[in-house]
Amino acid sequence: MGEQIILAHKVVRYREVEDGIVIIEMLDKEHRNMFSENLIKGLISCFSRVRDNSNIKVVLLTGYDNYFCSGGTKEELLKIYTGELNFNDLDFFHLALDCDVPVVSAMQGHGIGGGLVFGMYADIIVMGRESVYSANFMKYGFTPGLGATLILPERLGTSLAHEMMLSAKNYQGGELEQRGIPFKVVPRKEVFTIAMQMSKELADKPRTSLIAMKKHLTQHLRARLPETIREELKMHELTFHQPEVKSRIEELFG
């Protein structure tokens, strides 16, 4: 199969690079891969294309340069503050979890807030040693969303995930490596190469077996996610509409 390239909504590139492997690249440089309208629509379009292609065995998800994904935009957060929107309306964040085939997340660049959470829904994760990762929701004064309270402890371990969500601090990949996170952390320039090697190892397996195995391994997350979202939205009703939250959003984005 020759390489096929599609640019979805101008900022997400879909590439079928070899038998069974698709690369989905987030390239919204104007917004540093925040959850812009075009990025969300592009990701939904690309994962829909994966779903409809019975030849695909593996998805490799990545960003550009120093950015993997940066979370919600100022406009989105302010709309949640005023009640025009809630986090669950951004209903794309579990695309990697819902994808039938395995997803490898090449988090070569910074993963901030919802961007970190988005990457953590992948089945296999590679992070950059120099890059910054943060569950920074509380920095703005509101509690985490997008299923963060489920997926971060699952992927990073309970103690570290709780510390990250409560403190909202930035952590370099090298520090997370020292703290014992259970997946590869390598120099940023090597992340994509390592992720591609892992994708090729997966693509060597029968597609039916990969789908069956992923379904089995992720069933507990898919079962628990709806209730987690309901509980997170309850917390948002308590925490998101404080005047201090609006001030923090304006200040931190300003």
PDB file of C-alpha atoms in Angstrom:
ATOM      1  CA  MET A   1       0.000   0.000   0.000  1.00  0.00           C
ATOM      2  CA  GLY A   2       1.463   3.372  -1.045  1.00  0.00           C
ATOM      3  CA  GLU A   3       1.508   6.333   1.298  1.00  0.00           C
ATOM      4  CA  GLN A   4      -1.796   8.216   1.467  1.00  0.00           C
ATOM      5  CA  ILE A   5      -1.893  11.696   2.989  1.00  0.00           C
ATOM      6  CA  ILE A   6      -4.999  13.661   3.990  1.00  0.00           C
ATOM      7  CA  LEU A   7      -5.082  17.009   5.816  1.00  0.00           C
ATOM      8  CA  ALA A   8      -8.255  17.079   7.921  1.00  0.00           C
ATOM      9  CA  HIS A   9      -9.644  20.530   8.778  1.00  0.00           C
ATOM     10  CA  LYS A  10      -6.257  22.060   7.884  1.00  0.00           C
ATOM     11  CA  VAL A  11      -4.514  21.047  11.121  1.00  0.00           C
ATOM     12  CA  VAL A  12      -4.571  17.236  11.466  1.00  0.00           C
ATOM     13  CA  ARG A  13      -2.625  15.108   9.003  1.00  0.00           C
ATOM     14  CA  TYR A  14      -3.606  11.490   8.339  1.00  0.00           C
ATOM     15  CA  ARG A  15      -0.920   9.327   6.728  1.00  0.00           C
ATOM     16  CA  GLU A  16      -1.137   5.651   5.793  1.00  0.00           C
ATOM     17  CA  VAL A  17       2.586   5.000   5.721  1.00  0.00           C
ATOM     18  CA  GLU A  18       2.871   1.245   5.334  1.00  0.00           C
ATOM     19  CA  ASP A  19       0.772  -1.876   5.661  1.00  0.00           C
ATOM     20  CA  GLY A  20      -1.476  -1.518   8.664  1.00  0.00           C
ATOM     21  CA  ILE A  21      -0.010   1.694  10.170  1.00  0.00           C
ATOM     22  CA  VAL A  22      -1.617   5.136  10.181  1.00  0.00           C
ATOM     23  CA  ILE A  23       0.074   8.260  11.564  1.00  0.00           C
ATOM     24  CA  ILE A  24      -2.221  10.995  12.877  1.00  0.00           C
ATOM     25  CA  GLU A  25      -0.317  14.257  13.402  1.00  0.00           C
ATOM     26  CA  MET A  26      -1.741  17.252  15.283  1.00  0.00           C
ATOM     27  CA  LEU A  27      -0.365  20.335  13.510  1.00  0.00           C
ATOM     28  CA  ASP A  28      -2.340  23.331  14.794  1.00  0.00           C
ATOM     29  CA  LYS A  29       0.676  25.581  15.195  1.00  0.00           C
ATOM     30  CA  GLU A  30      -1.444  28.724  15.512  1.00  0.00           C
ATOM     31  CA  HIS A  31      -2.980  27.399  18.741  1.00  0.00           C
ATOM     32  CA  ARG A  32      -0.052  25.196  19.862  1.00  0.00           C
ATOM     33  CA  ASN A  33      -2.312  22.143  19.537  1.00  0.00           C
ATOM     34  CA  MET A  34      -4.894  23.427  21.991  1.00  0.00           C
ATOM     35  CA  PHE A  35      -8.396  22.015  21.591  1.00  0.00           C
ATOM     36  CA  SER A  36      -9.340  24.392  18.770  1.00  0.00           C
ATOM     37  CA  GLU A  37     -12.445  23.672  16.714  1.00  0.00           C
ATOM     38  CA  ASN A  38     -10.359  22.578  13.736  1.00  0.00           C
ATOM     39  CA  LEU A  39      -8.154  20.292  15.841  1.00  0.00           C
ATOM     40  CA  ILE A  40     -11.163  18.560  17.407  1.00  0.00           C
ATOM     41  CA  LYS A  41     -12.967  18.143  14.085  1.00  0.00           C
ATOM     42  CA  GLY A  42      -9.778  16.969  12.417  1.00  0.00           C
ATOM     43  CA  LEU A  43      -9.129  14.321  15.043  1.00  0.00           C
ATOM     44  CA  ILE A  44     -12.716  13.054  14.884  1.00  0.00           C
ATOM     45  CA  SER A  45     -12.483  12.871  11.085  1.00  0.00           C
ATOM     46  CA  CYS A  46      -9.190  10.967  11.143  1.00  0.00           C
ATOM     47  CA  PHE A  47     -10.283   8.419  13.745  1.00  0.00           C
ATOM     48  CA  SER A  48     -13.516   7.917  11.800  1.00  0.00           C
ATOM     49  CA  ARG A  49     -11.411   7.133   8.738  1.00  0.00           C
ATOM     50  CA  VAL A  50      -9.492   4.564  10.811  1.00  0.00           C
ATOM     51  CA  ARG A  51     -12.748   2.964  11.943  1.00  0.00           C
ATOM     52  CA  ASP A  52     -13.935   2.606   8.352  1.00  0.00           C
ATOM     53  CA  ASN A  53     -10.679   1.085   7.044  1.00  0.00           C
ATOM     54  CA  SER A  54     -10.474  -2.654   7.664  1.00  0.00           C
ATOM     55  CA  ASN A  55      -6.786  -2.705   6.691  1.00  0.00           C
ATOM     56  CA  ILE A  56      -5.577  -0.571   9.606  1.00  0.00           C
ATOM     57  CA  LYS A  57      -3.885  -2.366  12.499  1.00  0.00           C
ATOM     58  CA  VAL A  58      -2.225   0.465  14.459  1.00  0.00           C
ATOM     59  CA  VAL A  59      -2.595   4.222  14.897  1.00  0.00           C
ATOM     60  CA  LEU A  60       0.455   6.328  15.809  1.00  0.00           C
ATOM     61  CA  LEU A  61      -0.707   9.640  17.324  1.00  0.00           C
ATOM     62  CA  THR A  62       1.734  12.542  17.620  1.00  0.00           C
ATOM     63  CA  GLY A  63       2.137  16.320  17.642  1.00  0.00           C
ATOM     64  CA  TYR A  64       4.718  18.685  16.149  1.00  0.00           C
ATOM     65  CA  ASP A  65       8.071  20.068  17.298  1.00  0.00           C
ATOM     66  CA  ASN A  66       7.907  20.853  21.043  1.00  0.00           C
ATOM     67  CA  TYR A  67       4.139  20.370  21.357  1.00  0.00           C
ATOM     68  CA  PHE A  68       2.084  17.225  21.674  1.00  0.00           C
ATOM     69  CA  CYS A  69      -1.211  18.744  22.852  1.00  0.00           C
ATOM     70  CA  SER A  70      -2.018  21.727  25.071  1.00  0.00           C
ATOM     71  CA  GLY A  71      -5.613  21.313  26.262  1.00  0.00           C
ATOM     72  CA  GLY A  72      -8.543  23.705  26.294  1.00  0.00           C
ATOM     73  CA  THR A  73      -8.492  27.154  24.701  1.00  0.00           C
ATOM     74  CA  LYS A  74      -9.206  30.344  26.634  1.00  0.00           C
ATOM     75  CA  GLU A  75     -12.542  30.686  24.820  1.00  0.00           C
ATOM     76  CA  GLU A  76     -13.611  27.151  25.728  1.00  0.00           C
ATOM     77  CA  LEU A  77     -12.693  27.579  29.401  1.00  0.00           C
ATOM     78  CA  LEU A  78     -14.572  30.871  29.636  1.00  0.00           C
ATOM     79  CA  LYS A  79     -17.648  29.269  28.061  1.00  0.00           C
ATOM     80  CA  ILE A  80     -17.508  26.518  30.677  1.00  0.00           C
ATOM     81  CA  TYR A  81     -17.199  29.206  33.364  1.00  0.00           C
ATOM     82  CA  THR A  82     -20.354  30.971  32.096  1.00  0.00           C
ATOM     83  CA  GLY A  83     -22.255  27.701  31.678  1.00  0.00           C
ATOM     84  CA  GLU A  84     -22.449  27.844  27.876  1.00  0.00           C
ATOM     85  CA  LEU A  85     -20.368  24.654  27.637  1.00  0.00           C
ATOM     86  CA  ASN A  86     -19.212  21.801  29.826  1.00  0.00           C
ATOM     87  CA  PHE A  87     -16.102  19.699  29.511  1.00  0.00           C
ATOM     88  CA  ASN A  88     -18.061  16.700  28.309  1.00  0.00           C
ATOM     89  CA  ASP A  89     -19.299  18.687  25.314  1.00  0.00           C
ATOM     90  CA  LEU A  90     -15.715  18.386  24.042  1.00  0.00           C
ATOM     91  CA  ASP A  91     -16.590  14.776  23.322  1.00  0.00           C
ATOM     92  CA  PHE A  92     -13.485  13.646  21.483  1.00  0.00           C
ATOM     93  CA  PHE A  93     -10.972  13.089  24.269  1.00  0.00           C
ATOM     94  CA  HIS A  94     -11.499   9.301  24.417  1.00  0.00           C
ATOM     95  CA  LEU A  95     -10.978   8.729  20.673  1.00  0.00           C
ATOM     96  CA  ALA A  96      -7.863   6.643  21.325  1.00  0.00           C
ATOM     97  CA  LEU A  97      -9.681   4.499  23.897  1.00  0.00           C
ATOM     98  CA  ASP A  98     -12.659   3.964  21.581  1.00  0.00           C
ATOM     99  CA  CYS A  99     -10.483   3.138  18.564  1.00  0.00           C
ATOM    100  CA  ASP A 100     -10.825  -0.572  17.741  1.00  0.00           C
ATOM    101  CA  VAL A 101      -7.129  -1.015  17.006  1.00  0.00           C
ATOM    102  CA  PRO A 102      -4.225  -0.148  19.323  1.00  0.00           C
ATOM    103  CA  VAL A 103      -3.078   3.476  19.504  1.00  0.00           C
ATOM    104  CA  VAL A 104       0.546   4.398  20.178  1.00  0.00           C
ATOM    105  CA  SER A 105       0.909   7.910  21.586  1.00  0.00           C
ATOM    106  CA  ALA A 106       4.217   9.537  20.601  1.00  0.00           C
ATOM    107  CA  MET A 107       4.163  12.406  23.097  1.00  0.00           C
ATOM    108  CA  GLN A 108       7.355  14.005  21.816  1.00  0.00           C
ATOM    109  CA  GLY A 109       6.389  17.469  22.995  1.00  0.00           C
ATOM    110  CA  HIS A 110       4.613  19.128  25.887  1.00  0.00           C
ATOM    111  CA  GLY A 111       1.374  17.541  27.097  1.00  0.00           C
ATOM    112  CA  ILE A 112      -0.559  20.103  29.151  1.00  0.00           C
ATOM    113  CA  GLY A 113      -3.862  19.687  31.004  1.00  0.00           C
ATOM    114  CA  GLY A 114      -6.407  18.081  28.727  1.00  0.00           C
ATOM    115  CA  GLY A 115      -3.614  17.476  26.218  1.00  0.00           C
ATOM    116  CA  LEU A 116      -1.847  15.200  28.692  1.00  0.00           C
ATOM    117  CA  VAL A 117      -5.111  13.401  29.414  1.00  0.00           C
ATOM    118  CA  PHE A 118      -5.810  12.964  25.688  1.00  0.00           C
ATOM    119  CA  GLY A 119      -2.457  11.260  25.172  1.00  0.00           C
ATOM    120  CA  MET A 120      -2.956   8.970  28.157  1.00  0.00           C
ATOM    121  CA  TYR A 121      -5.962   7.277  26.542  1.00  0.00           C
ATOM    122  CA  ALA A 122      -3.591   5.555  24.104  1.00  0.00           C
ATOM    123  CA  ASP A 123      -2.623   1.920  24.634  1.00  0.00           C
ATOM    124  CA  ILE A 124       1.137   2.482  24.459  1.00  0.00           C
ATOM    125  CA  ILE A 125       2.836   5.777  25.350  1.00  0.00           C
ATOM    126  CA  VAL A 126       6.291   7.207  24.676  1.00  0.00           C
ATOM    127  CA  MET A 127       7.291  10.530  26.269  1.00  0.00           C
ATOM    128  CA  GLY A 128      10.086  13.049  25.730  1.00  0.00           C
ATOM    129  CA  ARG A 129      12.684  13.434  28.445  1.00  0.00           C
ATOM    130  CA  GLU A 130      12.973  17.213  27.959  1.00  0.00           C
ATOM    131  CA  SER A 131       9.265  17.891  27.451  1.00  0.00           C
ATOM    132  CA  VAL A 132       6.839  19.199  30.074  1.00  0.00           C
ATOM    133  CA  TYR A 133       3.766  17.294  31.233  1.00  0.00           C
ATOM    134  CA  SER A 134       1.183  18.757  33.553  1.00  0.00           C
ATOM    135  CA  ALA A 135      -2.319  18.052  34.866  1.00  0.00           C
ATOM    136  CA  ASN A 136      -2.713  21.787  35.383  1.00  0.00           C
ATOM    137  CA  PHE A 137      -6.496  22.075  35.851  1.00  0.00           C
ATOM    138  CA  MET A 138      -6.213  23.244  39.470  1.00  0.00           C
ATOM    139  CA  LYS A 139      -3.829  25.992  38.372  1.00  0.00           C
ATOM    140  CA  TYR A 140      -6.935  27.657  36.939  1.00  0.00           C
ATOM    141  CA  GLY A 141      -8.892  26.919  40.110  1.00  0.00           C
ATOM    142  CA  PHE A 142     -11.200  24.164  38.811  1.00  0.00           C
ATOM    143  CA  THR A 143     -11.059  20.408  39.252  1.00  0.00           C
ATOM    144  CA  PRO A 144      -9.920  18.030  36.480  1.00  0.00           C
ATOM    145  CA  GLY A 145     -12.180  16.823  33.687  1.00  0.00           C
ATOM    146  CA  LEU A 146     -12.117  14.653  30.543  1.00  0.00           C
ATOM    147  CA  GLY A 147     -11.848  11.524  32.677  1.00  0.00           C
ATOM    148  CA  ALA A 148      -8.504  12.629  34.123  1.00  0.00           C
ATOM    149  CA  THR A 149      -9.353  11.257  37.558  1.00  0.00           C
ATOM    150  CA  LEU A 150      -9.676   7.803  35.999  1.00  0.00           C
ATOM    151  CA  ILE A 151      -7.012   7.647  33.291  1.00  0.00           C
ATOM    152  CA  LEU A 152      -4.130   9.430  35.046  1.00  0.00           C
ATOM    153  CA  PRO A 153      -4.032   7.066  38.070  1.00  0.00           C
ATOM    154  CA  GLU A 154      -4.445   4.134  35.685  1.00  0.00           C
ATOM    155  CA  ARG A 155      -1.486   5.155  33.545  1.00  0.00           C
ATOM    156  CA  LEU A 156       0.847   6.948  35.959  1.00  0.00           C
ATOM    157  CA  GLY A 157       0.072   5.291  39.293  1.00  0.00           C
ATOM    158  CA  THR A 158      -2.237   6.588  41.995  1.00  0.00           C
ATOM    159  CA  SER A 159       0.194   8.561  44.168  1.00  0.00           C
ATOM    160  CA  LEU A 160       1.903  10.399  41.324  1.00  0.00           C
ATOM    161  CA  ALA A 161      -1.369  11.125  39.527  1.00  0.00           C
ATOM    162  CA  HIS A 162      -2.937  12.521  42.695  1.00  0.00           C
ATOM    163  CA  GLU A 163       0.102  14.716  43.272  1.00  0.00           C
ATOM    164  CA  MET A 164      -0.002  15.996  39.696  1.00  0.00           C
ATOM    165  CA  MET A 165      -3.728  16.798  39.826  1.00  0.00           C
ATOM    166  CA  LEU A 166      -3.618  18.474  43.241  1.00  0.00           C
ATOM    167  CA  SER A 167      -0.443  20.489  42.711  1.00  0.00           C
ATOM    168  CA  ALA A 168      -0.955  21.340  39.013  1.00  0.00           C
ATOM    169  CA  LYS A 169       2.850  21.479  38.732  1.00  0.00           C
ATOM    170  CA  ASN A 170       4.916  21.007  35.595  1.00  0.00           C
ATOM    171  CA  TYR A 171       7.001  17.830  35.385  1.00  0.00           C
ATOM    172  CA  GLN A 172       9.670  17.139  32.819  1.00  0.00           C
ATOM    173  CA  GLY A 173       9.604  13.704  31.264  1.00  0.00           C
ATOM    174  CA  GLY A 174      12.967  12.915  32.885  1.00  0.00           C
ATOM    175  CA  GLU A 175      11.515  13.558  36.336  1.00  0.00           C
ATOM    176  CA  LEU A 176       8.530  11.330  35.612  1.00  0.00           C
ATOM    177  CA  GLU A 177      10.971   8.650  34.460  1.00  0.00           C
ATOM    178  CA  GLN A 178      12.787   8.908  37.796  1.00  0.00           C
ATOM    179  CA  ARG A 179       9.441   8.662  39.581  1.00  0.00           C
ATOM    180  CA  GLY A 180       8.886   5.286  37.938  1.00  0.00           C
ATOM    181  CA  ILE A 181       6.194   5.815  35.317  1.00  0.00           C
ATOM    182  CA  PRO A 182       5.617   2.510  33.520  1.00  0.00           C
ATOM    183  CA  PHE A 183       6.382   3.458  29.920  1.00  0.00           C
ATOM    184  CA  LYS A 184       9.283   4.653  27.804  1.00  0.00           C
ATOM    185  CA  VAL A 185      10.799   8.106  28.315  1.00  0.00           C
ATOM    186  CA  VAL A 186      13.506   8.931  25.770  1.00  0.00           C
ATOM    187  CA  PRO A 187      15.159  12.058  24.337  1.00  0.00           C
ATOM    188  CA  ARG A 188      12.561  14.091  22.453  1.00  0.00           C
ATOM    189  CA  LYS A 189      14.261  13.557  19.092  1.00  0.00           C
ATOM    190  CA  GLU A 190      13.961   9.771  19.543  1.00  0.00           C
ATOM    191  CA  VAL A 191      10.298   9.604  20.584  1.00  0.00           C
ATOM    192  CA  PHE A 192       8.806   9.234  17.115  1.00  0.00           C
ATOM    193  CA  THR A 193      11.384   6.643  16.023  1.00  0.00           C
ATOM    194  CA  ILE A 194      10.766   4.514  19.109  1.00  0.00           C
ATOM    195  CA  ALA A 195       6.990   4.854  18.718  1.00  0.00           C
ATOM    196  CA  MET A 196       7.212   3.794  15.075  1.00  0.00           C
ATOM    197  CA  GLN A 197       9.281   0.752  16.007  1.00  0.00           C
ATOM    198  CA  MET A 198       6.621  -0.242  18.534  1.00  0.00           C
ATOM    199  CA  SER A 199       3.882   0.364  15.955  1.00  0.00           C
ATOM    200  CA  LYS A 200       5.628  -1.961  13.500  1.00  0.00           C
ATOM    201  CA  GLU A 201       5.867  -4.657  16.177  1.00  0.00           C
ATOM    202  CA  LEU A 202       2.116  -4.414  16.704  1.00  0.00           C
ATOM    203  CA  ALA A 203       1.314  -4.316  12.989  1.00  0.00           C
ATOM    204  CA  ASP A 204       3.075  -7.658  12.588  1.00  0.00           C
ATOM    205  CA  LYS A 205       0.156  -9.288  14.466  1.00  0.00           C
ATOM    206  CA  PRO A 206      -3.225 -10.315  13.007  1.00  0.00           C
ATOM    207  CA  ARG A 207      -5.735  -7.447  13.061  1.00  0.00           C
ATOM    208  CA  THR A 208      -8.504  -9.581  14.548  1.00  0.00           C
ATOM    209  CA  SER A 209      -6.261 -10.592  17.437  1.00  0.00           C
ATOM    210  CA  LEU A 210      -5.178  -6.993  18.086  1.00  0.00           C
ATOM    211  CA  ILE A 211      -8.800  -5.835  18.211  1.00  0.00           C
ATOM    212  CA  ALA A 212      -9.850  -8.653  20.534  1.00  0.00           C
ATOM    213  CA  MET A 213      -6.916  -8.036  22.866  1.00  0.00           C
ATOM    214  CA  LYS A 214      -7.460  -4.281  23.035  1.00  0.00           C
ATOM    215  CA  LYS A 215     -11.165  -4.738  23.755  1.00  0.00           C
ATOM    216  CA  HIS A 216     -10.337  -7.064  26.632  1.00  0.00           C
ATOM    217  CA  LEU A 217      -7.569  -4.879  28.092  1.00  0.00           C
ATOM    218  CA  THR A 218      -9.640  -1.684  28.034  1.00  0.00           C
ATOM    219  CA  GLN A 219     -13.071  -2.944  29.040  1.00  0.00           C
ATOM    220  CA  HIS A 220     -12.678  -1.819  32.664  1.00  0.00           C
ATOM    221  CA  LEU A 221     -11.837   1.743  31.547  1.00  0.00           C
ATOM    222  CA  ARG A 222     -14.744   1.921  29.119  1.00  0.00           C
ATOM    223  CA  ALA A 223     -17.085   0.615  31.826  1.00  0.00           C
ATOM    224  CA  ARG A 224     -15.934   3.151  34.433  1.00  0.00           C
ATOM    225  CA  LEU A 225     -15.546   6.235  32.252  1.00  0.00           C
ATOM    226  CA  PRO A 226     -19.220   7.364  32.107  1.00  0.00           C
ATOM    227  CA  GLU A 227     -19.560   7.422  35.897  1.00  0.00           C
ATOM    228  CA  THR A 228     -16.184   9.170  36.219  1.00  0.00           C
ATOM    229  CA  ILE A 229     -17.360  11.895  33.841  1.00  0.00           C
ATOM    230  CA  ARG A 230     -20.589  12.343  35.818  1.00  0.00           C
ATOM    231  CA  GLU A 231     -18.607  12.759  39.048  1.00  0.00           C
ATOM    232  CA  GLU A 232     -16.167  15.193  37.433  1.00  0.00           C
ATOM    233  CA  LEU A 233     -19.051  17.297  36.116  1.00  0.00           C
ATOM    234  CA  LYS A 234     -20.537  17.432  39.628  1.00  0.00           C
ATOM    235  CA  MET A 235     -17.210  18.791  40.865  1.00  0.00           C
ATOM    236  CA  HIS A 236     -17.236  21.334  38.045  1.00  0.00           C
ATOM    237  CA  GLU A 237     -20.603  22.606  39.223  1.00  0.00           C
ATOM    238  CA  LEU A 238     -18.925  23.371  42.545  1.00  0.00           C
ATOM    239  CA  THR A 239     -15.566  24.635  41.318  1.00  0.00           C
ATOM    240  CA  PHE A 240     -15.795  26.075  37.799  1.00  0.00           C
ATOM    241  CA  HIS A 241     -18.121  29.017  38.345  1.00  0.00           C
ATOM    242  CA  GLN A 242     -16.125  30.808  41.029  1.00  0.00           C
ATOM    243  CA  PRO A 243     -15.125  34.396  40.127  1.00  0.00           C
ATOM    244  CA  GLU A 244     -11.529  33.457  40.963  1.00  0.00           C
ATOM    245  CA  VAL A 245     -11.573  30.900  38.157  1.00  0.00           C
ATOM    246  CA  LYS A 246     -12.407  33.548  35.565  1.00  0.00           C
ATOM    247  CA  SER A 247      -9.644  35.772  36.926  1.00  0.00           C
ATOM    248  CA  ARG A 248      -7.121  32.940  36.767  1.00  0.00           C
ATOM    249  CA  ILE A 249      -8.086  32.057  33.182  1.00  0.00           C
ATOM    250  CA  GLU A 250      -7.720  35.681  32.091  1.00  0.00           C
ATOM    251  CA  GLU A 251      -4.411  36.060  33.927  1.00  0.00           C
ATOM    252  CA  LEU A 252      -2.806  32.785  32.841  1.00  0.00           C
ATOM    253  CA  PHE A 253      -3.773  33.183  29.191  1.00  0.00           C
ATOM    254  CA  GLY A 254      -3.003  36.922  29.220  1.00  0.00           C
TER     255      GLY A 254
END
